[in-house]
Structures are given as C-alpha cells and as structure tokens.
mmCIF file of C-alpha atoms and ligand atoms in Angstrom:
data_model
loop_
_atom_site.group_PDB
_atom_site.id
_atom_site.type_symbol
_atom_site.label_atom_id
_atom_site.label_comp_id
_atom_site.label_asym_id
_atom_site.label_seq_id
_atom_site.Cartn_x
_atom_site.Cartn_y
_atom_site.Cartn_z
ATOM 1 C CA UNK A 1 12.174 -8.125 13.788
ATOM 2 C CA UNK A 2 15.582 -6.775 12.816
ATOM 3 C CA UNK A 3 16.266 -3.196 13.730
ATOM 4 C CA UNK A 4 19.156 -1.284 12.174
ATOM 5 C CA UNK A 5 21.648 -0.468 14.974
ATOM 6 C CA UNK A 6 22.010 3.256 15.554
ATOM 7 C CA UNK A 7 25.120 4.817 17.116
ATOM 8 C CA UNK A 8 24.894 8.517 17.963
ATOM 9 C CA UNK A 9 27.483 10.789 19.539
ATOM 10 C CA UNK A 10 26.340 13.406 22.029
ATOM 11 C CA UNK A 11 29.177 15.920 22.116
ATOM 12 C CA UNK A 12 27.502 18.019 24.840
ATOM 13 C CA UNK A 13 29.233 21.390 25.429
ATOM 14 C CA UNK A 14 32.454 20.466 23.648
ATOM 15 C CA UNK A 15 34.279 21.445 20.434
ATOM 16 C CA UNK A 16 34.842 24.715 18.648
ATOM 17 C CA UNK A 17 33.803 24.876 14.995
ATOM 18 C CA UNK A 18 37.301 23.975 13.782
ATOM 19 C CA UNK A 19 37.579 21.084 16.219
ATOM 20 C CA UNK A 20 34.141 19.815 15.230
ATOM 21 C CA UNK A 21 34.903 19.907 11.504
ATOM 22 C CA UNK A 22 38.221 18.209 12.135
ATOM 23 C CA UNK A 23 36.532 15.381 14.065
ATOM 24 C CA UNK A 24 33.899 14.730 11.398
ATOM 25 C CA UNK A 25 36.583 14.730 8.683
ATOM 26 C CA UNK A 26 38.335 11.980 10.596
ATOM 27 C CA UNK A 27 35.069 10.094 11.090
ATOM 28 C CA UNK A 28 34.192 10.322 7.398
ATOM 29 C CA UNK A 29 37.463 8.570 6.630
ATOM 30 C CA UNK A 30 37.432 6.040 9.466
ATOM 31 C CA UNK A 31 33.795 5.075 8.919
ATOM 32 C CA UNK A 32 33.840 4.907 5.146
ATOM 33 C CA UNK A 33 32.437 1.646 3.891
ATOM 34 C CA UNK A 34 30.726 0.751 7.190
ATOM 35 C CA UNK A 35 27.374 -0.888 6.535
ATOM 36 C CA UNK A 36 24.569 -2.257 8.659
ATOM 37 C CA UNK A 37 24.664 0.571 11.182
ATOM 38 C CA UNK A 38 23.283 4.097 11.220
ATOM 39 C CA UNK A 39 25.535 6.838 12.599
ATOM 40 C CA UNK A 40 24.973 10.400 13.787
ATOM 41 C CA UNK A 41 27.046 13.045 15.557
ATOM 42 C CA UNK A 42 25.652 15.659 17.945
ATOM 43 C CA UNK A 43 27.739 18.864 17.903
ATOM 44 C CA UNK A 44 26.885 22.004 19.888
ATOM 45 C CA UNK A 45 24.617 24.557 18.143
ATOM 46 C CA UNK A 46 27.480 26.777 17.017
ATOM 47 C CA UNK A 47 29.113 24.000 14.998
ATOM 48 C CA UNK A 48 25.964 22.457 13.481
ATOM 49 C CA UNK A 49 26.009 24.267 10.172
ATOM 50 C CA UNK A 50 29.700 23.704 9.499
ATOM 51 C CA UNK A 51 29.419 20.026 10.457
ATOM 52 C CA UNK A 52 26.336 19.517 8.262
ATOM 53 C CA UNK A 53 28.152 21.108 5.348
ATOM 54 C CA UNK A 54 31.191 18.924 5.895
ATOM 55 C CA UNK A 55 28.992 15.812 6.029
ATOM 56 C CA UNK A 56 26.930 16.588 2.935
ATOM 57 C CA UNK A 57 26.677 13.469 0.798
ATOM 58 C CA UNK A 58 28.007 11.277 3.619
ATOM 59 C CA UNK A 59 25.840 8.674 5.409
ATOM 60 C CA UNK A 60 26.665 10.232 8.815
ATOM 61 C CA UNK A 61 23.664 12.123 10.180
ATOM 62 C CA UNK A 62 23.657 15.166 12.439
ATOM 63 C CA UNK A 63 21.737 15.639 15.686
ATOM 64 C CA UNK A 64 21.155 18.880 17.567
ATOM 65 C CA UNK A 65 21.179 18.572 21.352
ATOM 66 C CA UNK A 66 17.958 20.457 22.077
ATOM 67 C CA UNK A 67 15.313 22.684 20.471
ATOM 68 C CA UNK A 68 12.554 25.054 21.498
ATOM 69 C CA UNK A 69 8.962 24.335 20.465
ATOM 70 C CA UNK A 70 7.901 27.779 19.234
ATOM 71 C CA UNK A 71 8.290 28.706 15.569
ATOM 72 C CA UNK A 72 9.901 32.103 16.093
ATOM 73 C CA UNK A 73 9.665 35.272 18.140
ATOM 74 C CA UNK A 74 10.793 36.831 21.388
ATOM 75 C CA UNK A 75 12.481 33.833 23.043
ATOM 76 C CA UNK A 76 15.978 35.072 23.751
ATOM 77 C CA UNK A 77 18.559 32.332 23.641
ATOM 78 C CA UNK A 78 16.349 29.670 22.084
ATOM 79 C CA UNK A 79 16.691 27.787 18.791
ATOM 80 C CA UNK A 80 13.650 26.793 16.729
ATOM 81 C CA UNK A 81 13.005 23.523 14.863
ATOM 82 C CA UNK A 82 13.104 25.346 11.505
ATOM 83 C CA UNK A 83 16.524 26.796 12.388
ATOM 84 C CA UNK A 84 17.840 23.285 13.022
ATOM 85 C CA UNK A 85 16.415 22.071 9.708
ATOM 86 C CA UNK A 86 17.968 25.085 8.022
ATOM 87 C CA UNK A 87 21.355 24.209 9.531
ATOM 88 C CA UNK A 88 20.973 20.712 8.039
ATOM 89 C CA UNK A 89 20.085 18.604 11.086
ATOM 90 C CA UNK A 90 18.357 15.226 10.786
ATOM 91 C CA UNK A 91 17.923 14.446 14.478
ATOM 92 C CA UNK A 92 17.473 16.247 17.754
ATOM 93 C CA UNK A 93 18.161 14.937 21.255
ATOM 94 C CA UNK A 94 15.196 15.650 23.542
ATOM 95 C CA UNK A 95 14.870 15.239 27.295
ATOM 96 C CA UNK A 96 18.489 14.429 28.070
ATOM 97 C CA UNK A 97 18.926 13.974 31.823
ATOM 98 C CA UNK A 98 21.344 16.911 31.987
ATOM 99 C CA UNK A 99 18.557 19.109 30.626
ATOM 100 C CA UNK A 100 16.109 17.638 33.120
ATOM 101 C CA UNK A 101 18.613 18.035 35.976
ATOM 102 C CA UNK A 102 20.152 21.457 35.295
ATOM 103 C CA UNK A 103 17.678 23.280 33.060
ATOM 104 C CA UNK A 104 14.267 22.484 34.472
ATOM 105 C CA UNK A 105 13.148 20.134 31.706
ATOM 106 C CA UNK A 106 9.943 18.292 32.634
ATOM 107 C CA UNK A 107 7.912 15.539 30.985
ATOM 108 C CA UNK A 108 5.576 18.258 29.741
ATOM 109 C CA UNK A 109 8.295 20.361 28.105
ATOM 110 C CA UNK A 110 9.843 17.190 26.680
ATOM 111 C CA UNK A 111 6.444 16.424 25.128
ATOM 112 C CA UNK A 112 6.227 19.879 23.565
ATOM 113 C CA UNK A 113 9.728 19.583 22.137
ATOM 114 C CA UNK A 114 9.054 16.103 20.729
ATOM 115 C CA UNK A 115 5.914 17.311 18.972
ATOM 116 C CA UNK A 116 7.642 20.385 17.553
ATOM 117 C CA UNK A 117 10.545 18.287 16.261
ATOM 118 C CA UNK A 118 8.211 15.854 14.511
ATOM 119 C CA UNK A 119 6.105 18.603 12.922
ATOM 120 C CA UNK A 120 9.304 19.938 11.332
ATOM 121 C CA UNK A 121 10.618 16.576 10.153
ATOM 122 C CA UNK A 122 13.367 16.269 12.756
ATOM 123 C CA UNK A 123 13.736 12.773 14.198
ATOM 124 C CA UNK A 124 13.881 12.981 17.996
ATOM 125 C CA UNK A 125 16.223 10.918 20.153
ATOM 126 C CA UNK A 126 14.035 10.859 23.254
ATOM 127 C CA UNK A 127 15.982 10.185 26.473
ATOM 128 C CA UNK A 128 14.622 8.552 29.595
ATOM 129 C CA UNK A 129 16.395 7.269 32.691
ATOM 130 C CA UNK A 130 16.330 7.033 36.459
ATOM 131 C CA UNK A 131 18.655 8.579 39.027
ATOM 132 C CA UNK A 132 20.684 6.475 41.461
ATOM 133 C CA UNK A 133 18.326 7.387 44.251
ATOM 134 C CA UNK A 134 15.306 6.311 42.215
ATOM 135 C CA UNK A 135 17.011 3.008 41.397
ATOM 136 C CA UNK A 136 17.927 2.442 45.055
ATOM 137 C CA UNK A 137 14.330 3.118 46.025
ATOM 138 C CA UNK A 138 13.212 0.581 43.401
ATOM 139 C CA UNK A 139 11.377 3.223 41.441
ATOM 140 C CA UNK A 140 13.165 2.632 38.121
ATOM 141 C CA UNK A 141 10.199 1.197 36.248
ATOM 142 C CA UNK A 142 7.751 3.740 37.674
ATOM 143 C CA UNK A 143 10.027 6.625 36.657
ATOM 144 C CA UNK A 144 10.550 5.273 33.153
ATOM 145 C CA UNK A 145 6.824 4.711 32.726
ATOM 146 C CA UNK A 146 6.059 8.256 33.852
ATOM 147 C CA UNK A 147 8.680 9.687 31.480
ATOM 148 C CA UNK A 148 7.323 7.637 28.570
ATOM 149 C CA UNK A 149 3.694 8.502 29.193
ATOM 150 C CA UNK A 150 4.391 12.193 29.853
ATOM 151 C CA UNK A 151 6.878 12.633 27.030
ATOM 152 C CA UNK A 152 4.767 10.821 24.442
ATOM 153 C CA UNK A 153 1.401 12.265 25.478
ATOM 154 C CA UNK A 154 -0.962 12.679 22.493
ATOM 155 C CA UNK A 155 1.604 11.357 20.017
ATOM 156 C CA UNK A 156 0.028 8.943 17.582
ATOM 157 C CA UNK A 157 1.697 5.864 16.121
ATOM 158 C CA UNK A 158 2.344 7.473 12.753
ATOM 159 C CA UNK A 159 4.280 10.281 14.436
ATOM 160 C CA UNK A 160 5.880 8.130 17.103
ATOM 161 C CA UNK A 161 7.368 5.761 14.537
ATOM 162 C CA UNK A 162 10.063 8.391 13.725
ATOM 163 C CA UNK A 163 11.209 8.575 17.355
ATOM 164 C CA UNK A 164 14.349 6.857 18.638
ATOM 165 C CA UNK A 165 14.380 6.087 22.365
ATOM 166 C CA UNK A 166 17.494 6.317 24.509
ATOM 167 C CA UNK A 167 17.621 4.690 27.928
ATOM 168 C CA UNK A 168 20.261 6.504 29.948
ATOM 169 C CA UNK A 169 20.468 5.675 33.638
ATOM 170 C CA UNK A 170 21.577 8.968 35.177
ATOM 171 C CA UNK A 171 24.001 7.184 37.523
ATOM 172 C CA UNK A 172 25.872 5.783 34.514
ATOM 173 C CA UNK A 173 26.338 9.039 32.596
ATOM 174 C CA UNK A 174 29.904 10.322 32.594
ATOM 175 C CA UNK A 175 30.686 8.286 35.702
ATOM 176 C CA UNK A 176 32.447 5.327 34.109
ATOM 177 C CA UNK A 177 29.801 3.110 35.736
ATOM 178 C CA UNK A 178 28.021 1.403 32.875
ATOM 179 C CA UNK A 179 24.882 -0.547 33.562
ATOM 180 C CA UNK A 180 25.619 -4.221 33.056
ATOM 181 C CA UNK A 181 24.166 -5.580 29.821
ATOM 182 C CA UNK A 182 21.581 -7.424 31.917
ATOM 183 C CA UNK A 183 20.602 -4.311 33.911
ATOM 184 C CA UNK A 184 20.213 -2.334 30.700
ATOM 185 C CA UNK A 185 18.324 -5.107 28.912
ATOM 186 C CA UNK A 186 15.834 -5.370 31.775
ATOM 187 C CA UNK A 187 14.853 -1.724 31.336
ATOM 188 C CA UNK A 188 14.952 -1.856 27.528
ATOM 189 C CA UNK A 189 12.573 -4.804 27.599
ATOM 190 C CA UNK A 190 10.315 -2.921 29.991
ATOM 191 C CA UNK A 191 10.305 0.111 27.666
ATOM 192 C CA UNK A 192 9.386 -2.059 24.674
ATOM 193 C CA UNK A 193 6.573 -3.694 26.631
ATOM 194 C CA UNK A 194 5.201 -0.307 27.661
ATOM 195 C CA UNK A 195 5.395 0.933 24.057
ATOM 196 C CA UNK A 196 3.483 -2.160 22.925
ATOM 197 C CA UNK A 197 0.726 -1.236 25.394
ATOM 198 C CA UNK A 198 0.751 2.447 24.428
ATOM 199 C CA UNK A 199 0.881 1.786 20.661
ATOM 200 C CA UNK A 200 1.008 -1.766 19.311
ATOM 201 C CA UNK A 201 3.466 -4.619 19.351
ATOM 202 C CA UNK A 202 4.348 -3.886 15.704
ATOM 203 C CA UNK A 203 5.255 -0.303 16.565
ATOM 204 C CA UNK A 204 7.153 -1.375 19.705
ATOM 205 C CA UNK A 205 9.086 -3.952 17.662
ATOM 206 C CA UNK A 206 10.097 -1.371 15.072
ATOM 207 C CA UNK A 207 11.300 1.319 17.489
ATOM 208 C CA UNK A 208 15.008 1.497 18.234
ATOM 209 C CA UNK A 209 16.096 1.871 21.843
ATOM 210 C CA UNK A 210 19.651 3.067 22.378
ATOM 211 C CA UNK A 211 21.540 2.595 25.623
ATOM 212 C CA UNK A 212 23.537 5.539 26.963
ATOM 213 C CA UNK A 213 25.861 5.936 29.945
ATOM 214 C CA UNK A 214 29.632 5.381 29.810
ATOM 215 C CA UNK A 215 29.543 3.367 26.585
ATOM 216 C CA UNK A 216 33.087 2.546 25.438
ATOM 217 C CA UNK A 217 34.745 0.342 22.810
ATOM 218 C CA UNK A 218 35.319 -2.139 25.644
ATOM 219 C CA UNK A 219 31.709 -2.577 26.737
ATOM 220 C CA UNK A 220 29.746 -1.923 23.534
ATOM 221 C CA UNK A 221 29.709 -5.503 22.263
ATOM 222 C CA UNK A 222 28.224 -6.915 25.461
ATOM 223 C CA UNK A 223 25.512 -4.270 25.417
ATOM 224 C CA UNK A 224 24.742 -4.763 21.725
ATOM 225 C CA UNK A 225 24.418 -8.520 22.237
ATOM 226 C CA UNK A 226 21.212 -7.915 24.202
ATOM 227 C CA UNK A 227 18.030 -8.426 22.194
ATOM 228 C CA UNK A 228 16.410 -5.088 23.051
ATOM 229 C CA UNK A 229 19.488 -2.844 22.833
ATOM 230 C CA UNK A 230 19.582 -1.335 19.353
ATOM 231 C CA UNK A 231 22.415 1.141 19.565
ATOM 232 C CA UNK A 232 24.143 3.629 21.820
ATOM 233 C CA UNK A 233 24.007 7.294 22.683
ATOM 234 C CA UNK A 234 27.639 8.004 23.411
ATOM 235 C CA UNK A 235 28.974 11.010 25.317
ATOM 236 C CA UNK A 236 32.652 11.031 26.321
ATOM 237 C CA UNK A 237 33.757 8.302 23.913
ATOM 238 C CA UNK A 238 32.214 10.138 20.943
ATOM 239 C CA UNK A 239 34.642 13.065 21.288
ATOM 240 C CA UNK A 240 37.527 11.155 19.726
ATOM 241 C CA UNK A 241 37.409 9.588 16.307
ATOM 242 C CA UNK A 242 39.273 6.491 17.426
ATOM 243 C CA UNK A 243 36.914 5.486 20.232
ATOM 244 C CA UNK A 244 33.697 6.456 18.407
ATOM 245 C CA UNK A 245 34.851 4.552 15.301
ATOM 246 C CA UNK A 246 35.442 1.435 17.397
ATOM 247 C CA UNK A 247 31.957 1.758 18.882
ATOM 248 C CA UNK A 248 30.360 2.137 15.444
ATOM 249 C CA UNK A 249 32.419 -0.811 14.166
ATOM 250 C CA UNK A 250 31.512 -2.904 17.218
ATOM 251 C CA UNK A 251 30.861 -5.976 15.103
ATOM 252 C CA UNK A 252 34.486 -5.951 13.949
ATOM 253 C CA UNK A 253 36.137 -5.550 17.396
HETATM 254 P P1 PGA B 301 28.642 9.367 28.581
HETATM 255 O O1 PGA B 301 27.357 10.260 28.189
HETATM 256 O O2 PGA B 301 28.816 8.369 27.449
HETATM 257 O O3 PGA B 301 29.787 10.338 28.676
HETATM 258 O O4 PGA B 301 28.343 8.686 29.859
HETATM 259 C C1 PGA B 301 26.216 9.688 27.599
HETATM 260 C C2 PGA B 301 25.143 10.727 27.416
HETATM 261 O O5 PGA B 301 24.941 11.555 28.314
HETATM 262 O O6 PGA B 301 24.450 10.761 26.378
#
C-alpha cells in the first residue's frame, strides 16, 4: 500500500498576517514543482483568510489549529467549522497535546471536534501522544489506545477515512529531543494495528500517520524511511521557508 507523504506545518501562536502571507509566498516559490508529497500550513486563526487567499490555485493546503463543535451561537471566543470552511481551510488540527495540556482538551472533546470537522468537510489531523512520565511508566501503548478509542468513538470507516493521524510524543515537542526513527515506528505500527482492529486492515493501510516532535531537515529522512511513518507535523521548523522546504523536499536532501 503506498500512501502519499503528507507534510504539515503547525505554526502555533506565531506570525502576524503580513508575516504569514510573506512566508506562504516564499513557500509557493520554493515548493513549486514538488510532486509526490502533500503539503499544508497551519497559521493562527487571524491569518487564515489571508493565507488561504494567497494560496488559491496552489497545491499547498491550509489547516486551522482548532475548532469548536457547535454551529453558531453564544460561545465567546470560539470558532465554528463553517467559519473555517468560509476562511478557506482544508484541514484542522484536533487534539494537539498543547490543547490537552493547557486548555483542558479531553478524549471526549476531541471526539466532538473530530465529528464536527468531518460533518463540515474539514479533514482532521488528529494528534495523539504520551507524556514523558507515561513513557517512563511504560504506559505509552495504553495511553495511545485510550486516545484512539476515545477520540474516534462512534466514527464509522467512511468518515474515518478522511482523518490523518499524528503521533506526537509530548516529550519530543519543542524540546529538540526527537524520538528515534525506531521509537516512532514502534508506536506508528501499534497505531496502525489498533486501527485495523477498530476498522479494517484496508482502512488502517490507507490512513496516513504523521510523526511530530522536533522534526528538522536533519532528521526527517530517517523518520520517513520507516514503513509506517507517512509524513510529519512540524512546529518550530515550519516557521521558516528554508527549513520547511527542506523537510517537504526530504527525498532530495
Ligand atoms: P515541534 O512541534 O516541531 O516544534 O516540536 C511539533 C508540534 O507540536 O506539532
């Protein structure tokens, strides 16, 4: 089964509108002609519309970093799925560990967000990952299984097929400590096996699982050489066109 590699940038709380447009202009130029890889950028909410407009007609997709599950109404500070579609988004990151850690995200709220995204035709990038403490206590697989089962509760195969998974060990995010390709592959394989049990082996084979956590131009090739690693969710290194371009063009490094 060959899965199209997918490289996505998670810009987190960085970039003004002008800075965001400037970065995607550079990426449009530096990534022109790249084939055999899907690419998306994930600007903050305020820059989404301008970035989507700048990328119109380009193969680079746009991901929001979160969404709320309600359609509209009295939910001060929240952004609905339809608003993200209106801004031009293709993807939405759901369940990022920073949202779980700092903003009270749970498997149940992740599940609600995933369902809302899918109903509105947004493709979720669904993040799972263990903390250092959980890894040290040898709970990695149990935590991942709980996050998968809770996050994907009541999602059928035909909906799930639009989801992209991202395995992001919390201890590797923004720390410069990447999981070794073997450590990452072990969890990716586990995720695919669980998905085969929850859905079918055909579905599990088709789903892309990105790795995230201190991905750089230096380590991307080793990660991408693993059979179950299908792309990367890139934080820090996606903020500069040079490093993100090298990651997207990993085959040419
Ligand atoms: P990082 O972030 O690449 O800066 O470690 C990855 C992420 O949180 O998605």
